[in-house]
PDB file of C-alpha atoms in Angstrom:
ATOM      1  CA  UNK A   1     -14.208  21.678  15.512  1.00 45.00           C
ATOM      2  CA  UNK A   2     -15.145  24.123  12.760  1.00 39.00           C
ATOM      3  CA  UNK A   3     -11.304  24.944  12.448  1.00 43.00           C
ATOM      4  CA  UNK A   4     -10.562  21.228  12.145  1.00 41.00           C
ATOM      5  CA  UNK A   5     -12.900  20.492   9.478  1.00 41.00           C
ATOM      6  CA  UNK A   6     -11.534  23.726   7.555  1.00 42.00           C
ATOM      7  CA  UNK A   7      -8.155  22.234   7.958  1.00 46.00           C
ATOM      8  CA  UNK A   8      -8.905  18.754   6.701  1.00 45.00           C
ATOM      9  CA  UNK A   9     -10.896  20.338   3.762  1.00 41.00           C
ATOM     10  CA  UNK A  10      -7.894  22.531   3.113  1.00 42.00           C
ATOM     11  CA  UNK A  11      -5.357  19.610   2.956  1.00 43.00           C
ATOM     12  CA  UNK A  12      -7.329  17.803   0.854  1.00 45.00           C
ATOM     13  CA  UNK A  13      -7.527  20.409  -1.756  1.00 43.00           C
ATOM     14  CA  UNK A  14      -3.839  20.850  -1.554  1.00 39.00           C
ATOM     15  CA  UNK A  15      -3.402  17.287  -2.098  1.00 42.00           C
ATOM     16  CA  UNK A  16      -5.638  16.990  -5.003  1.00 41.00           C
ATOM     17  CA  UNK A  17      -3.595  19.775  -6.881  1.00 35.00           C
ATOM     18  CA  UNK A  18      -0.387  18.107  -5.747  1.00 36.00           C
ATOM     19  CA  UNK A  19      -1.274  14.803  -7.264  1.00 37.00           C
ATOM     20  CA  UNK A  20      -2.772  16.616 -10.403  1.00 35.00           C
ATOM     21  CA  UNK A  21       0.342  18.409 -10.988  1.00 33.00           C
ATOM     22  CA  UNK A  22       2.382  15.103 -10.553  1.00 33.00           C
ATOM     23  CA  UNK A  23       0.956  14.467 -14.169  1.00 31.00           C
ATOM     24  CA  UNK A  24       3.395  16.133 -16.005  1.00 31.00           C
ATOM     25  CA  UNK A  25       6.322  14.409 -14.296  1.00 32.00           C
ATOM     26  CA  UNK A  26       6.887  11.152 -16.377  1.00 33.00           C
ATOM     27  CA  UNK A  27       9.111   9.548 -13.203  1.00 43.00           C
ATOM     28  CA  UNK A  28       6.406  10.069 -10.767  1.00 54.00           C
ATOM     29  CA  UNK A  29       4.499   6.989  -9.406  1.00 62.00           C
ATOM     30  CA  UNK A  30       0.585   7.084  -8.705  1.00 66.00           C
ATOM     31  CA  UNK A  31       0.300   5.237  -5.253  1.00 67.00           C
ATOM     32  CA  UNK A  32      -3.132   3.946  -6.602  1.00 61.00           C
ATOM     33  CA  UNK A  33      -1.401   2.457  -9.313  1.00 58.00           C
ATOM     34  CA  UNK A  34      -1.768   4.310 -12.350  1.00 39.00           C
ATOM     35  CA  UNK A  35       0.966   6.026 -14.083  1.00 38.00           C
ATOM     36  CA  UNK A  36       0.577   9.793 -13.592  1.00 37.00           C
ATOM     37  CA  UNK A  37       1.976  10.699 -17.003  1.00 33.00           C
ATOM     38  CA  UNK A  38      -0.454   8.566 -18.769  1.00 36.00           C
ATOM     39  CA  UNK A  39      -3.635   9.597 -16.835  1.00 34.00           C
ATOM     40  CA  UNK A  40      -4.728  12.766 -18.885  1.00 36.00           C
ATOM     41  CA  UNK A  41      -4.393  10.969 -21.875  1.00 37.00           C
ATOM     42  CA  UNK A  42      -6.799   8.340 -21.007  1.00 40.00           C
ATOM     43  CA  UNK A  43      -9.408  10.422 -19.172  1.00 41.00           C
ATOM     44  CA  UNK A  44     -11.633   9.733 -21.914  1.00 33.00           C
ATOM     45  CA  UNK A  45     -11.118   6.146 -22.579  1.00 40.00           C
ATOM     46  CA  UNK A  46     -12.445   3.367 -20.712  1.00 56.00           C
ATOM     47  CA  UNK A  47     -10.245   2.388 -17.595  1.00 82.00           C
ATOM     48  CA  UNK A  48      -8.096  -0.467 -18.474  1.00 93.00           C
ATOM     49  CA  UNK A  49      -9.496  -3.555 -16.586  1.00 95.00           C
ATOM     50  CA  UNK A  50      -7.352  -5.757 -14.542  1.00 98.00           C
ATOM     51  CA  UNK A  51      -8.285  -8.648 -11.771  1.00 98.00           C
ATOM     52  CA  UNK A  52      -6.774 -11.191  -9.745  1.00 99.00           C
ATOM     53  CA  UNK A  53      -7.824 -13.960 -11.990  1.00 97.00           C
ATOM     54  CA  UNK A  54      -8.394 -15.236 -15.193  1.00 97.00           C
ATOM     55  CA  UNK A  55      -7.679 -13.363 -18.672  1.00 98.00           C
ATOM     56  CA  UNK A  56      -7.031 -10.258 -16.700  1.00 98.00           C
ATOM     57  CA  UNK A  57      -5.295 -11.674 -13.736  1.00 98.00           C
ATOM     58  CA  UNK A  58      -1.694 -11.283 -12.576  1.00 99.00           C
ATOM     59  CA  UNK A  59      -0.299 -13.831 -15.374  1.00 98.00           C
ATOM     60  CA  UNK A  60      -1.699 -11.607 -18.141  1.00 98.00           C
ATOM     61  CA  UNK A  61      -1.350  -8.121 -16.664  1.00 99.00           C
ATOM     62  CA  UNK A  62       1.649  -7.202 -19.068  1.00 98.00           C
ATOM     63  CA  UNK A  63      -0.441  -7.938 -21.980  1.00 98.00           C
ATOM     64  CA  UNK A  64      -3.381  -5.521 -21.031  1.00 98.00           C
ATOM     65  CA  UNK A  65      -1.671  -2.332 -22.172  1.00 98.00           C
ATOM     66  CA  UNK A  66       1.974  -1.414 -23.053  1.00 97.00           C
ATOM     67  CA  UNK A  67       2.087   0.669 -19.947  1.00 97.00           C
ATOM     68  CA  UNK A  68       1.940  -2.680 -17.907  1.00 98.00           C
ATOM     69  CA  UNK A  69       4.529  -4.503 -19.905  1.00 98.00           C
ATOM     70  CA  UNK A  70       7.196  -3.750 -16.771  1.00 99.00           C
ATOM     71  CA  UNK A  71       4.667  -6.431 -14.866  1.00 99.00           C
ATOM     72  CA  UNK A  72       6.377  -8.939 -16.842  1.00 98.00           C
ATOM     73  CA  UNK A  73       9.872  -7.360 -18.037  1.00 98.00           C
ATOM     74  CA  UNK A  74      10.729  -5.495 -14.774  1.00 98.00           C
ATOM     75  CA  UNK A  75      13.697  -6.812 -12.770  1.00 98.00           C
ATOM     76  CA  UNK A  76      12.748  -5.464  -9.273  1.00 99.00           C
ATOM     77  CA  UNK A  77       9.101  -6.431  -9.083  1.00 99.00           C
ATOM     78  CA  UNK A  78       6.938  -7.012  -5.844  1.00 99.00           C
ATOM     79  CA  UNK A  79       5.885  -8.888  -3.805  1.00 99.00           C
ATOM     80  CA  UNK A  80       8.759 -11.230  -2.842  1.00 98.00           C
ATOM     81  CA  UNK A  81       9.476 -14.067  -0.320  1.00 98.00           C
ATOM     82  CA  UNK A  82      11.280 -12.593   2.415  1.00 97.00           C
ATOM     83  CA  UNK A  83      14.023 -15.190   4.125  1.00 95.00           C
ATOM     84  CA  UNK A  84      15.949 -14.351   6.888  1.00 91.00           C
ATOM     85  CA  UNK A  85      18.860 -16.041   5.828  1.00 90.00           C
ATOM     86  CA  UNK A  86      19.372 -14.307   2.657  1.00 88.00           C
ATOM     87  CA  UNK A  87      19.042 -10.725   4.002  1.00 89.00           C
ATOM     88  CA  UNK A  88      21.935  -8.586   4.340  1.00 83.00           C
ATOM     89  CA  UNK A  89      23.010  -7.240   7.643  1.00 68.00           C
ATOM     90  CA  UNK A  90      26.210  -5.201   6.114  1.00 64.00           C
ATOM     91  CA  UNK A  91      23.787  -2.198   5.222  1.00 66.00           C
ATOM     92  CA  UNK A  92      21.074  -1.992   7.837  1.00 72.00           C
ATOM     93  CA  UNK A  93      18.586   0.619   6.804  1.00 76.00           C
ATOM     94  CA  UNK A  94      17.548   3.525   9.071  1.00 85.00           C
ATOM     95  CA  UNK A  95      14.023   3.620   9.381  1.00 93.00           C
ATOM     96  CA  UNK A  96      11.738   6.126  11.777  1.00 96.00           C
ATOM     97  CA  UNK A  97       7.827   5.512  11.802  1.00 97.00           C
ATOM     98  CA  UNK A  98       5.971   8.739  13.094  1.00 98.00           C
ATOM     99  CA  UNK A  99       2.453   7.636  13.365  1.00 97.00           C
ATOM    100  CA  UNK A 100      -0.541   8.989  15.345  1.00 93.00           C
ATOM    101  CA  UNK A 101      -4.184   9.020  15.378  1.00 95.00           C
ATOM    102  CA  UNK A 102      -5.602  10.486  11.879  1.00 95.00           C
ATOM    103  CA  UNK A 103      -8.351  11.290  10.124  1.00 97.00           C
ATOM    104  CA  UNK A 104      -9.078   9.205   6.889  1.00 98.00           C
ATOM    105  CA  UNK A 105     -11.650   8.474   4.399  1.00 98.00           C
ATOM    106  CA  UNK A 106     -12.644   4.860   3.258  1.00 98.00           C
ATOM    107  CA  UNK A 107     -13.698   3.455  -0.294  1.00 97.00           C
ATOM    108  CA  UNK A 108     -13.915   0.325  -2.233  1.00 98.00           C
ATOM    109  CA  UNK A 109     -11.696   1.037  -5.554  1.00 97.00           C
ATOM    110  CA  UNK A 110     -12.920  -2.280  -7.020  1.00 97.00           C
ATOM    111  CA  UNK A 111      -9.482  -4.024  -6.000  1.00 98.00           C
ATOM    112  CA  UNK A 112      -9.147  -3.348  -2.556  1.00 98.00           C
ATOM    113  CA  UNK A 113     -10.640  -1.496   0.624  1.00 98.00           C
ATOM    114  CA  UNK A 114      -8.537   1.971   0.620  1.00 98.00           C
ATOM    115  CA  UNK A 115      -8.499   4.330   3.602  1.00 98.00           C
ATOM    116  CA  UNK A 116      -7.079   7.725   2.291  1.00 98.00           C
ATOM    117  CA  UNK A 117      -5.360  10.542   4.635  1.00 98.00           C
ATOM    118  CA  UNK A 118      -6.921  13.721   5.213  1.00 97.00           C
ATOM    119  CA  UNK A 119      -3.996  15.068   7.060  1.00 94.00           C
ATOM    120  CA  UNK A 120      -0.332  15.094   6.309  1.00 93.00           C
ATOM    121  CA  UNK A 121       1.136  14.406   9.829  1.00 93.00           C
ATOM    122  CA  UNK A 122       2.051  10.759   9.661  1.00 98.00           C
ATOM    123  CA  UNK A 123       5.418   9.910   8.034  1.00 98.00           C
ATOM    124  CA  UNK A 124       7.990   7.451   7.616  1.00 98.00           C
ATOM    125  CA  UNK A 125      11.786   8.355   7.087  1.00 97.00           C
ATOM    126  CA  UNK A 126      14.024   5.821   5.221  1.00 94.00           C
ATOM    127  CA  UNK A 127      17.886   7.020   5.362  1.00 89.00           C
ATOM    128  CA  UNK A 128      16.996  10.491   5.859  1.00 91.00           C
ATOM    129  CA  UNK A 129      14.259  11.003   3.252  1.00 95.00           C
ATOM    130  CA  UNK A 130      10.860  11.603   4.794  1.00 97.00           C
ATOM    131  CA  UNK A 131       7.720  10.243   3.044  1.00 98.00           C
ATOM    132  CA  UNK A 132       4.224  11.428   3.925  1.00 98.00           C
ATOM    133  CA  UNK A 133       1.172   8.741   4.403  1.00 99.00           C
ATOM    134  CA  UNK A 134      -1.166   8.965   1.454  1.00 98.00           C
ATOM    135  CA  UNK A 135      -3.223   5.927   1.859  1.00 98.00           C
ATOM    136  CA  UNK A 136      -3.438   2.354   3.312  1.00 99.00           C
ATOM    137  CA  UNK A 137      -5.098  -0.567   1.694  1.00 99.00           C
ATOM    138  CA  UNK A 138      -5.588  -4.411   2.569  1.00 99.00           C
ATOM    139  CA  UNK A 139      -4.886  -7.673   0.797  1.00 99.00           C
ATOM    140  CA  UNK A 140      -5.815 -11.177   1.374  1.00 99.00           C
ATOM    141  CA  UNK A 141      -3.946 -13.672   1.570  1.00 99.00           C
ATOM    142  CA  UNK A 142      -0.614 -11.537   2.442  1.00 99.00           C
ATOM    143  CA  UNK A 143       1.301 -10.520  -0.809  1.00 99.00           C
ATOM    144  CA  UNK A 144       4.719 -10.987   0.759  1.00 99.00           C
ATOM    145  CA  UNK A 145       5.522 -14.488   1.807  1.00 99.00           C
ATOM    146  CA  UNK A 146       7.447 -14.871   4.996  1.00 98.00           C
ATOM    147  CA  UNK A 147       9.773 -18.052   4.798  1.00 97.00           C
ATOM    148  CA  UNK A 148       8.077 -19.341   1.837  1.00 97.00           C
ATOM    149  CA  UNK A 149       4.438 -18.791   3.361  1.00 98.00           C
ATOM    150  CA  UNK A 150       1.568 -16.669   3.116  1.00 99.00           C
ATOM    151  CA  UNK A 151      -0.084 -14.952   6.283  1.00 99.00           C
ATOM    152  CA  UNK A 152      -3.699 -14.513   6.252  1.00 99.00           C
ATOM    153  CA  UNK A 153      -3.677 -10.883   5.352  1.00 99.00           C
ATOM    154  CA  UNK A 154      -1.247  -7.851   4.453  1.00 99.00           C
ATOM    155  CA  UNK A 155      -1.640  -4.229   5.045  1.00 99.00           C
ATOM    156  CA  UNK A 156       0.003  -1.492   2.782  1.00 99.00           C
ATOM    157  CA  UNK A 157       0.567   2.061   4.226  1.00 99.00           C
ATOM    158  CA  UNK A 158       1.493   3.758   1.078  1.00 99.00           C
ATOM    159  CA  UNK A 159       3.874   7.085   1.442  1.00 99.00           C
ATOM    160  CA  UNK A 160       5.007   9.677  -0.875  1.00 98.00           C
ATOM    161  CA  UNK A 161       8.079  12.202  -0.840  1.00 98.00           C
ATOM    162  CA  UNK A 162       8.496  15.757  -2.209  1.00 96.00           C
ATOM    163  CA  UNK A 163       9.748  14.526  -5.416  1.00 96.00           C
ATOM    164  CA  UNK A 164       6.691  11.846  -5.606  1.00 96.00           C
ATOM    165  CA  UNK A 165       8.444   8.931  -5.285  1.00 97.00           C
ATOM    166  CA  UNK A 166       6.695   6.016  -2.821  1.00 98.00           C
ATOM    167  CA  UNK A 167       7.603   3.948   0.146  1.00 98.00           C
ATOM    168  CA  UNK A 168       5.301   1.331   1.355  1.00 99.00           C
ATOM    169  CA  UNK A 169       5.297   0.047   4.858  1.00 98.00           C
ATOM    170  CA  UNK A 170       4.057  -3.823   4.744  1.00 99.00           C
ATOM    171  CA  UNK A 171       2.492  -5.123   7.831  1.00 99.00           C
ATOM    172  CA  UNK A 172       1.743  -8.894   7.866  1.00 99.00           C
ATOM    173  CA  UNK A 173      -1.705 -10.016   9.613  1.00 99.00           C
ATOM    174  CA  UNK A 174      -2.708 -13.401  11.315  1.00 99.00           C
ATOM    175  CA  UNK A 175      -5.883 -14.525  12.600  1.00 99.00           C
ATOM    176  CA  UNK A 176      -6.069 -14.119  16.173  1.00 98.00           C
ATOM    177  CA  UNK A 177      -7.242 -11.272  18.785  1.00 97.00           C
ATOM    178  CA  UNK A 178      -9.967  -8.918  16.932  1.00 97.00           C
ATOM    179  CA  UNK A 179      -8.024  -5.210  16.218  1.00 97.00           C
ATOM    180  CA  UNK A 180     -10.359  -2.688  17.646  1.00 96.00           C
ATOM    181  CA  UNK A 181      -8.196  -0.174  15.538  1.00 95.00           C
ATOM    182  CA  UNK A 182      -9.905  -1.547  12.422  1.00 96.00           C
ATOM    183  CA  UNK A 183     -13.517  -1.605  14.027  1.00 95.00           C
ATOM    184  CA  UNK A 184     -15.014   1.477  12.445  1.00 95.00           C
ATOM    185  CA  UNK A 185     -13.336   1.117   9.260  1.00 96.00           C
ATOM    186  CA  UNK A 186     -14.722  -2.332   8.975  1.00 97.00           C
ATOM    187  CA  UNK A 187     -18.215  -1.240   9.851  1.00 96.00           C
ATOM    188  CA  UNK A 188     -17.972   1.549   7.096  1.00 95.00           C
ATOM    189  CA  UNK A 189     -16.266  -1.018   4.313  1.00 95.00           C
ATOM    190  CA  UNK A 190     -18.239  -0.704   1.323  1.00 96.00           C
ATOM    191  CA  UNK A 191     -19.135  -3.904  -0.121  1.00 95.00           C
ATOM    192  CA  UNK A 192     -19.464  -2.612  -3.583  1.00 95.00           C
ATOM    193  CA  UNK A 193     -17.153  -0.369  -5.588  1.00 96.00           C
ATOM    194  CA  UNK A 194     -17.644   3.188  -4.835  1.00 89.00           C
ATOM    195  CA  UNK A 195     -16.474   6.514  -6.395  1.00 84.00           C
ATOM    196  CA  UNK A 196     -17.065   8.726  -3.068  1.00 90.00           C
ATOM    197  CA  UNK A 197     -15.290   8.438  -0.277  1.00 94.00           C
ATOM    198  CA  UNK A 198     -16.710   8.066   3.325  1.00 94.00           C
ATOM    199  CA  UNK A 199     -15.011   9.999   5.891  1.00 96.00           C
ATOM    200  CA  UNK A 200     -14.618   8.004   9.307  1.00 96.00           C
ATOM    201  CA  UNK A 201     -16.025   9.610  12.169  1.00 95.00           C
ATOM    202  CA  UNK A 202     -13.346   8.881  14.592  1.00 95.00           C
ATOM    203  CA  UNK A 203      -9.492   9.014  14.072  1.00 95.00           C
ATOM    204  CA  UNK A 204      -7.607   5.897  13.193  1.00 96.00           C
ATOM    205  CA  UNK A 205      -5.097   4.851  15.605  1.00 95.00           C
ATOM    206  CA  UNK A 206      -2.051   3.917  13.185  1.00 97.00           C
ATOM    207  CA  UNK A 207       0.136   2.823  16.044  1.00 96.00           C
ATOM    208  CA  UNK A 208      -2.516   0.148  16.882  1.00 96.00           C
ATOM    209  CA  UNK A 209      -1.745  -1.407  13.500  1.00 98.00           C
ATOM    210  CA  UNK A 210       1.766  -2.022  14.206  1.00 98.00           C
ATOM    211  CA  UNK A 211       3.684  -4.770  15.963  1.00 97.00           C
ATOM    212  CA  UNK A 212       5.670  -3.995  18.944  1.00 95.00           C
ATOM    213  CA  UNK A 213       8.797  -5.422  17.417  1.00 95.00           C
ATOM    214  CA  UNK A 214       9.426  -3.262  14.379  1.00 94.00           C
ATOM    215  CA  UNK A 215      12.240  -5.582  12.673  1.00 93.00           C
ATOM    216  CA  UNK A 216      11.950  -6.662   9.078  1.00 94.00           C
ATOM    217  CA  UNK A 217      13.222  -6.230   5.596  1.00 95.00           C
ATOM    218  CA  UNK A 218      13.981  -3.428   3.341  1.00 95.00           C
ATOM    219  CA  UNK A 219      14.445  -3.907  -0.466  1.00 96.00           C
ATOM    220  CA  UNK A 220      13.781  -1.910  -3.608  1.00 97.00           C
ATOM    221  CA  UNK A 221      10.325  -3.107  -5.331  1.00 99.00           C
ATOM    222  CA  UNK A 222       7.497  -2.044  -7.132  1.00 99.00           C
ATOM    223  CA  UNK A 223       3.853  -1.675  -7.121  1.00 99.00           C
ATOM    224  CA  UNK A 224       1.999  -4.710  -6.609  1.00 99.00           C
ATOM    225  CA  UNK A 225      -0.724  -3.859  -8.768  1.00 98.00           C
ATOM    226  CA  UNK A 226      -0.583  -2.567 -12.818  1.00 98.00           C
ATOM    227  CA  UNK A 227       1.404  -0.708 -14.145  1.00 98.00           C
ATOM    228  CA  UNK A 228       3.844  -2.359 -11.717  1.00 99.00           C
ATOM    229  CA  UNK A 229       5.887   0.687 -11.627  1.00 98.00           C
ATOM    230  CA  UNK A 230       9.436   0.052 -10.208  1.00 99.00           C
ATOM    231  CA  UNK A 231      11.536   2.541  -7.741  1.00 98.00           C
ATOM    232  CA  UNK A 232       9.300   1.946  -4.903  1.00 98.00           C
ATOM    233  CA  UNK A 233      11.424   1.495  -1.389  1.00 98.00           C
ATOM    234  CA  UNK A 234       9.623  -1.215   0.622  1.00 98.00           C
ATOM    235  CA  UNK A 235       9.681  -2.119   4.267  1.00 97.00           C
ATOM    236  CA  UNK A 236       8.090  -5.102   5.478  1.00 98.00           C
ATOM    237  CA  UNK A 237       7.796  -6.005   9.163  1.00 97.00           C
ATOM    238  CA  UNK A 238       8.573  -9.511  10.149  1.00 97.00           C
ATOM    239  CA  UNK A 239       6.237  -9.740  13.302  1.00 98.00           C
ATOM    240  CA  UNK A 240       2.399  -9.726  12.148  1.00 98.00           C
ATOM    241  CA  UNK A 241      -0.363  -7.930  13.789  1.00 98.00           C
ATOM    242  CA  UNK A 242      -3.660  -9.705  14.983  1.00 98.00           C
ATOM    243  CA  UNK A 243      -6.903  -9.574  13.444  1.00 98.00           C
ATOM    244  CA  UNK A 244      -9.920 -11.909  14.242  1.00 98.00           C
ATOM    245  CA  UNK A 245     -11.230 -14.471  11.949  1.00 98.00           C
ATOM    246  CA  UNK A 246     -14.234 -12.555  11.755  1.00 98.00           C
ATOM    247  CA  UNK A 247     -12.621  -9.412  10.432  1.00 98.00           C
ATOM    248  CA  UNK A 248     -10.672 -11.537   7.954  1.00 99.00           C
ATOM    249  CA  UNK A 249     -14.171 -13.373   6.497  1.00 99.00           C
ATOM    250  CA  UNK A 250     -15.836  -9.911   6.346  1.00 98.00           C
ATOM    251  CA  UNK A 251     -13.286  -8.502   4.117  1.00 98.00           C
ATOM    252  CA  UNK A 252     -12.699 -11.671   2.144  1.00 98.00           C
ATOM    253  CA  UNK A 253     -16.282 -11.902   1.431  1.00 98.00           C
ATOM    254  CA  UNK A 254     -15.643  -8.648  -0.691  1.00 98.00           C
ATOM    255  CA  UNK A 255     -11.965  -9.684  -2.181  1.00 98.00           C
ATOM    256  CA  UNK A 256     -11.660 -13.373  -1.665  1.00 98.00           C
ATOM    257  CA  UNK A 257      -8.445 -13.056  -3.401  1.00 99.00           C
ATOM    258  CA  UNK A 258      -6.786  -9.819  -4.164  1.00 99.00           C
ATOM    259  CA  UNK A 259      -2.970 -10.595  -3.706  1.00 99.00           C
ATOM    260  CA  UNK A 260      -0.343 -10.946  -6.570  1.00 99.00           C
ATOM    261  CA  UNK A 261       1.941 -13.858  -6.824  1.00 99.00           C
ATOM    262  CA  UNK A 262       5.519 -13.407  -5.417  1.00 99.00           C
ATOM    263  CA  UNK A 263       8.244 -12.396  -8.108  1.00 99.00           C
ATOM    264  CA  UNK A 264      11.633 -13.532  -8.568  1.00 97.00           C
ATOM    265  CA  UNK A 265      14.727 -11.778  -6.252  1.00 94.00           C
ATOM    266  CA  UNK A 266      16.782 -11.238  -9.452  1.00 95.00           C
ATOM    267  CA  UNK A 267      19.749 -10.927  -7.101  1.00 89.00           C
ATOM    268  CA  UNK A 268      18.429  -7.911  -5.422  1.00 92.00           C
ATOM    269  CA  UNK A 269      19.784  -6.859  -2.004  1.00 91.00           C
ATOM    270  CA  UNK A 270      17.560  -7.449   0.659  1.00 93.00           C
ATOM    271  CA  UNK A 271      18.439  -5.661   3.955  1.00 92.00           C
ATOM    272  CA  UNK A 272      17.604  -6.275   7.579  1.00 90.00           C
ATOM    273  CA  UNK A 273      15.642  -3.324   8.803  1.00 89.00           C
ATOM    274  CA  UNK A 274      14.682  -2.240  12.448  1.00 86.00           C
ATOM    275  CA  UNK A 275      12.256   0.569  12.450  1.00 86.00           C
ATOM    276  CA  UNK A 276      11.755   3.006  15.283  1.00 83.00           C
TER     277      UNK A 276
END
């Protein structure tokens, strides 16, 4: 057990150093929705406030800071409406998901409930490029639409490769049977914004947060939160997993609506994807 804890602490320290080092690379995207290139210059400034409604809501994100302008001007923004009839089967993406139970911390970052990985052994491979899981978080209702309709929630697994580029695996969620894999995370869910993260006692079984049928969609998009950085590889699975209505209500009591509206396709290619 001692060795296990030391290992987790060592990984956390290495991850912290790695993310800090990214601040010198303008092309790097921060998975928490902040440009790493601008992070140090704003350390002593008040954080730019954005939200999901009103004057600081999605329609106005681009006006809140010059680094947010791509939220309105970008041509490859996320989320989008996913339609089977508009996908291209000509270039099916090669995707491999390698998940197992892992150790996580949980925090309320003011915009969602976020679980951060303490180990680096959960990965996704897209067309031969490997990305390590950094964190996962939730939105209500779903950000992506499926055939023009929102689902109850959406889970985003955020991954980062050796070059600092992001890949997000989106899992749609609908009301149904309770999801036991989320039990402890839901029990530890902070109701107020927190700076410090709480470590979960038990590993989270990530495979239980994936549907059996892993067919879906693959496209090039963006972060769904400011600064809306593009260059994010998206994989969204079409078959939803279930969570109980009570689990949905517990999350919605903290974040009643934390989704960005769907964005234009802008003639992007959306490919069929079957993850293994």
